[in-house]
Coordinates of C-alpha atoms in Angstrom, one line a residue:
X18 CA 121.6 -111.3 331.1
X19 CA 118.8 -110.2 328.7
X20 CA 118.9 -107.4 326.2
X21 CA 116.1 -105.5 324.6
X22 CA 115.8 -106.0 320.9
X23 CA 116.2 -103.0 318.7
X24 CA 113.0 -101.0 318.5
X25 CA 111.4 -103.0 321.3
X26 CA 111.1 -100.1 323.7
X27 CA 109.2 -98.1 321.1
X28 CA 106.8 -101.0 320.4
X29 CA 106.1 -101.3 324.1
X30 CA 104.8 -97.7 324.1
X31 CA 102.4 -98.5 321.2
X32 CA 98.9 -99.4 322.3
X33 CA 98.4 -101.6 319.2
X34 CA 101.3 -103.8 320.3
X35 CA 100.4 -104.6 323.9
X36 CA 98.2 -107.5 325.3
X37 CA 95.1 -106.8 327.3
X38 CA 96.2 -108.5 330.6
X39 CA 99.1 -106.0 330.9
X40 CA 96.6 -103.1 331.2
X41 CA 94.5 -104.4 334.1
X42 CA 96.7 -103.8 337.1
X43 CA 98.2 -100.4 336.0
X44 CA 95.9 -98.4 333.8
X45 CA 97.9 -96.2 331.4
X46 CA 97.6 -92.7 330.2
X47 CA 96.8 -92.9 326.5
X48 CA 98.0 -90.4 324.0
X49 CA 96.3 -90.2 320.6
X50 CA 98.0 -88.3 317.7
X51 CA 95.5 -86.6 315.4
X52 CA 96.4 -85.5 311.9
X53 CA 95.0 -85.1 308.4
X54 CA 95.4 -86.3 304.9
X55 CA 95.6 -83.1 302.9
X56 CA 97.8 -81.2 300.4
X57 CA 100.9 -79.6 301.7
X58 CA 102.2 -77.8 298.7
X59 CA 104.0 -79.4 295.8
X60 CA 107.0 -80.4 298.0
X61 CA 105.6 -82.1 301.2
X62 CA 103.6 -85.3 301.6
X63 CA 99.9 -85.4 302.2
X64 CA 100.4 -87.0 305.6
X65 CA 102.6 -84.2 306.9
X66 CA 100.3 -83.3 309.9
X67 CA 99.9 -86.9 310.9
X68 CA 103.7 -87.5 310.6
X69 CA 104.5 -84.5 312.9
X70 CA 101.8 -85.4 315.5
X71 CA 102.9 -89.1 315.6
X72 CA 106.6 -88.3 315.9
X73 CA 106.0 -85.7 318.6
X74 CA 103.7 -87.9 320.6
X75 CA 106.1 -90.9 320.5
X76 CA 109.0 -88.7 321.5
X77 CA 107.0 -87.3 324.5
X78 CA 105.9 -90.8 325.4
X79 CA 109.5 -92.0 325.6
X80 CA 110.3 -89.1 328.0
X81 CA 107.2 -89.7 330.1
X82 CA 108.0 -93.4 330.4
X83 CA 111.6 -92.6 331.4
X84 CA 110.1 -90.4 334.1
X85 CA 108.1 -93.3 335.4
X86 CA 104.7 -92.6 333.8
X87 CA 102.7 -95.5 332.5
X88 CA 101.9 -94.2 329.0
X89 CA 100.8 -95.7 325.7
X90 CA 100.5 -94.2 322.2
X91 CA 97.3 -95.1 320.3
X92 CA 97.5 -95.5 316.5
X93 CA 97.3 -92.1 314.7
X94 CA 94.0 -90.9 313.6
X95 CA 95.1 -89.8 310.1
X96 CA 91.9 -88.3 308.7
X97 CA 90.6 -85.0 309.9
X98 CA 88.5 -82.0 308.9
X99 CA 90.2 -80.6 305.8
X100 CA 87.4 -79.2 303.7
X101 CA 89.3 -76.0 302.9
X102 CA 91.9 -78.2 301.0
X103 CA 89.5 -80.3 299.0
X104 CA 90.2 -78.5 295.8
X105 CA 93.5 -80.2 295.7
X106 CA 93.8 -83.9 294.6
X107 CA 94.8 -86.3 297.3
X108 CA 93.0 -84.5 300.1
X109 CA 90.5 -86.7 302.1
X110 CA 88.4 -84.9 304.6
X111 CA 85.9 -86.7 306.9
X112 CA 84.4 -83.4 308.0
X113 CA 83.6 -82.0 311.5
X114 CA 80.6 -84.2 312.3
X115 CA 82.3 -87.5 311.5
X116 CA 85.5 -86.4 313.3
X117 CA 83.5 -85.3 316.4
X118 CA 81.7 -88.6 316.6
X119 CA 84.9 -90.6 316.2
X120 CA 86.6 -88.6 319.0
X121 CA 83.7 -88.8 321.4
X122 CA 83.2 -92.5 320.9
X123 CA 87.0 -93.1 321.1
X124 CA 87.1 -91.2 324.4
X125 CA 84.1 -93.0 325.9
X126 CA 85.5 -96.4 325.1
X127 CA 89.1 -95.8 326.1
X128 CA 88.1 -94.2 329.4
X129 CA 86.5 -97.5 330.5
X130 CA 90.1 -98.8 331.1
X131 CA 92.6 -96.0 330.7
X132 CA 93.4 -93.6 333.6
X133 CA 93.2 -90.7 331.1
X134 CA 93.3 -89.7 327.5
X135 CA 95.2 -86.9 325.8
X136 CA 94.5 -85.9 322.2
X137 CA 97.7 -84.5 320.5
X138 CA 96.4 -82.6 317.5
X139 CA 98.6 -81.9 314.5
X140 CA 96.1 -80.2 312.2
X141 CA 94.7 -76.7 312.8
X142 CA 91.5 -77.5 311.0
X143 CA 90.6 -80.1 313.6
X144 CA 90.8 -77.7 316.6
X145 CA 87.2 -76.5 316.8
X146 CA 86.0 -80.1 316.6
X147 CA 88.5 -81.3 319.1
X148 CA 87.4 -78.6 321.6
X149 CA 83.7 -79.6 321.1
X150 CA 84.5 -83.3 321.5
X151 CA 86.7 -82.9 324.6
X152 CA 84.1 -80.6 326.2
X153 CA 81.4 -83.2 325.7
X154 CA 83.6 -85.9 327.2
X155 CA 84.6 -83.8 330.2
X156 CA 81.0 -82.9 330.8
X157 CA 80.3 -86.6 331.0
X158 CA 83.0 -86.9 333.7
X159 CA 85.7 -88.5 331.6
X160 CA 89.4 -87.7 332.1
X161 CA 90.1 -86.3 328.6
X162 CA 92.1 -83.3 327.5
X163 CA 93.9 -82.1 324.4
X164 CA 97.0 -80.3 323.3
X165 CA 98.4 -79.3 319.9
X166 CA 101.5 -79.3 317.8
X167 CA 101.2 -75.7 316.6
X168 CA 104.5 -73.7 316.3
X169 CA 105.3 -70.1 315.6
X170 CA 106.0 -69.5 312.0
X171 CA 104.1 -69.6 308.7
X172 CA 100.7 -71.3 308.6
X173 CA 100.8 -74.2 306.2
X174 CA 103.4 -76.0 304.2
X175 CA 105.8 -73.1 304.6
X176 CA 109.3 -72.8 306.1
X177 CA 108.2 -74.1 309.5
X178 CA 106.6 -77.4 308.4
X179 CA 109.2 -77.9 305.7
X180 CA 112.0 -77.6 308.2
X181 CA 110.2 -80.0 310.6
X182 CA 109.8 -82.6 307.8
X183 CA 113.4 -82.2 306.7
X184 CA 114.4 -83.1 310.2
X185 CA 111.9 -85.9 310.8
X186 CA 111.6 -87.4 307.4
X187 CA 114.1 -85.9 304.9
X188 CA 113.4 -88.5 302.2
X189 CA 109.8 -87.3 302.0
X190 CA 110.6 -83.7 301.2
X191 CA 111.2 -82.4 297.6
X192 CA 113.2 -79.3 298.5
X193 CA 113.6 -78.5 294.8
X194 CA 109.9 -78.0 294.5
X195 CA 109.6 -75.7 297.5
X196 CA 108.0 -72.3 296.6
X197 CA 106.6 -69.1 298.0
X198 CA 102.9 -69.2 298.6
X199 CA 100.4 -66.6 300.0
X200 CA 102.5 -64.7 302.6
X201 CA 99.9 -62.4 304.1
X202 CA 99.4 -62.9 307.9
X203 CA 97.0 -65.8 308.6
X204 CA 94.6 -63.5 310.4
X205 CA 94.1 -61.6 307.1
X206 CA 93.9 -64.8 305.1
X207 CA 91.5 -66.7 307.3
X208 CA 88.2 -65.1 306.2
X209 CA 89.0 -65.9 302.5
X210 CA 90.2 -69.4 303.4
X211 CA 87.0 -70.2 305.0
X212 CA 84.9 -68.6 302.2
X213 CA 86.6 -69.9 299.1
X214 CA 89.2 -72.5 300.2
X215 CA 92.9 -72.6 300.1
X216 CA 93.4 -73.1 296.3
X217 CA 91.8 -69.8 295.4
X218 CA 94.0 -68.0 298.0
X219 CA 97.2 -69.9 297.2
X220 CA 97.2 -71.9 293.9
X221 CA 100.3 -73.9 295.0
X222 CA 98.7 -74.7 298.4
X223 CA 101.4 -73.0 300.5
X224 CA 100.5 -70.4 303.1
X225 CA 103.9 -68.9 303.7
X226 CA 107.4 -69.2 302.2
X227 CA 108.7 -72.8 301.9
X228 CA 112.1 -71.7 300.7
X229 CA 115.0 -71.3 303.1
X230 CA 114.1 -74.3 305.3
X231 CA 116.8 -76.3 307.0
X232 CA 116.9 -79.6 308.8
X233 CA 118.7 -77.9 311.7
X234 CA 115.9 -75.4 312.1
X235 CA 113.5 -78.4 312.1
X236 CA 115.5 -80.1 314.8
X237 CA 115.2 -77.0 317.0
X238 CA 111.5 -76.6 316.3
X239 CA 110.9 -80.3 317.1
X240 CA 112.8 -80.2 320.4
X241 CA 110.9 -77.1 321.5
X242 CA 107.6 -78.8 320.6
X243 CA 108.5 -82.0 322.5
X244 CA 109.6 -80.0 325.5
X245 CA 106.4 -78.1 325.6
X246 CA 104.2 -81.2 325.2
X247 CA 106.2 -83.0 327.9
X248 CA 105.6 -80.1 330.4
X249 CA 101.9 -80.0 329.6
X250 CA 101.3 -83.8 329.8
X251 CA 103.5 -84.1 333.0
X252 CA 101.4 -81.4 334.7
X253 CA 98.0 -82.5 333.3
X254 CA 96.6 -79.1 334.2
X255 CA 93.5 -78.7 332.2
X256 CA 92.5 -75.1 331.2
X257 CA 89.8 -73.6 329.1
X258 CA 88.1 -75.8 326.5
X259 CA 89.9 -78.9 327.8
X260 CA 93.3 -77.8 326.7
X261 CA 96.4 -78.6 328.7
X262 CA 98.5 -75.7 330.0
X263 CA 102.3 -75.7 330.3
X264 CA 102.2 -74.0 333.8
X265 CA 99.5 -73.1 336.2
X266 CA 98.9 -69.4 336.9
X267 CA 100.2 -68.2 340.3
X268 CA 97.7 -69.2 343.0
X269 CA 95.7 -71.5 340.8
X270 CA 94.7 -74.9 342.2
X271 CA 95.2 -78.2 340.4

C-alpha cells in the first residue's frame, strides 16, 4: 500500500511541478492567479493581492480536482498595474501595456497545449487590462476567460482584506498598526484616486477602516470567495468582456 507524502497533492496541482509528458494525453484547464506588489497600509504586506489570489486559486483547484476536473495552477503573476500606489515605497508597477503584453503572450502560448485558461485576478487595478487582454485572446479564438477575487466591503487594506489575511496568513498582519483610512464610498474616491493617486487621498494607504477585523470574518469571506469561484469555473459560462458568470440567465445557451 502506498501513501501520498504530505503536501504532494498540492504539488500535483501546481503547473511548475509537473513533467511535460503528463500533459499530452489529457490537456488540463490552467488557472493563473494575478496579483500585485503594492502598499497595503502600514499593517499588511505588499503581496496581499497576490497572496489572496494564490490561496483562492489553489483552494478552488483542489475542489475541482476532487470533482474530477483535470486542473493545474500556474505560478502567480505577482506584478500588476499599480500606478496609483507608486507614491508609497515598496510598490512595483509594470503598467498596463506591459501587463497586457504579458497576459496576451501567456494566453497564446498556454493555449497551444491547455484545454483552456482562466485568469483569477486579485487586484482591482488590473481589471481593465485583463478585460482587454482576454478580449484579444478570445477574438483570436483562444479558450480564455477571467474572474476576480473582489468581495463586498471596503476597497483597499481595510477590514475586508485585513480579515482575509488574518485568516490566510496571520503571521503577516500587524494588527497593532491597523488604522482608519479614507472612508468615503469608492465611487466618490475614484476620480481623485485616478487623478492624484492613493497617497494624496489617504496618507496611510488605507481605503476603509482596517480596525475591527477578525480571522473568523476572514474565514467566512474566504469560503464565500472559493464557493463563488468554484461555481464559475465549474460552469465555464463566459459573459461580457470574457468574465465567467456564476449562473446562466434563464433561457441562455452555453
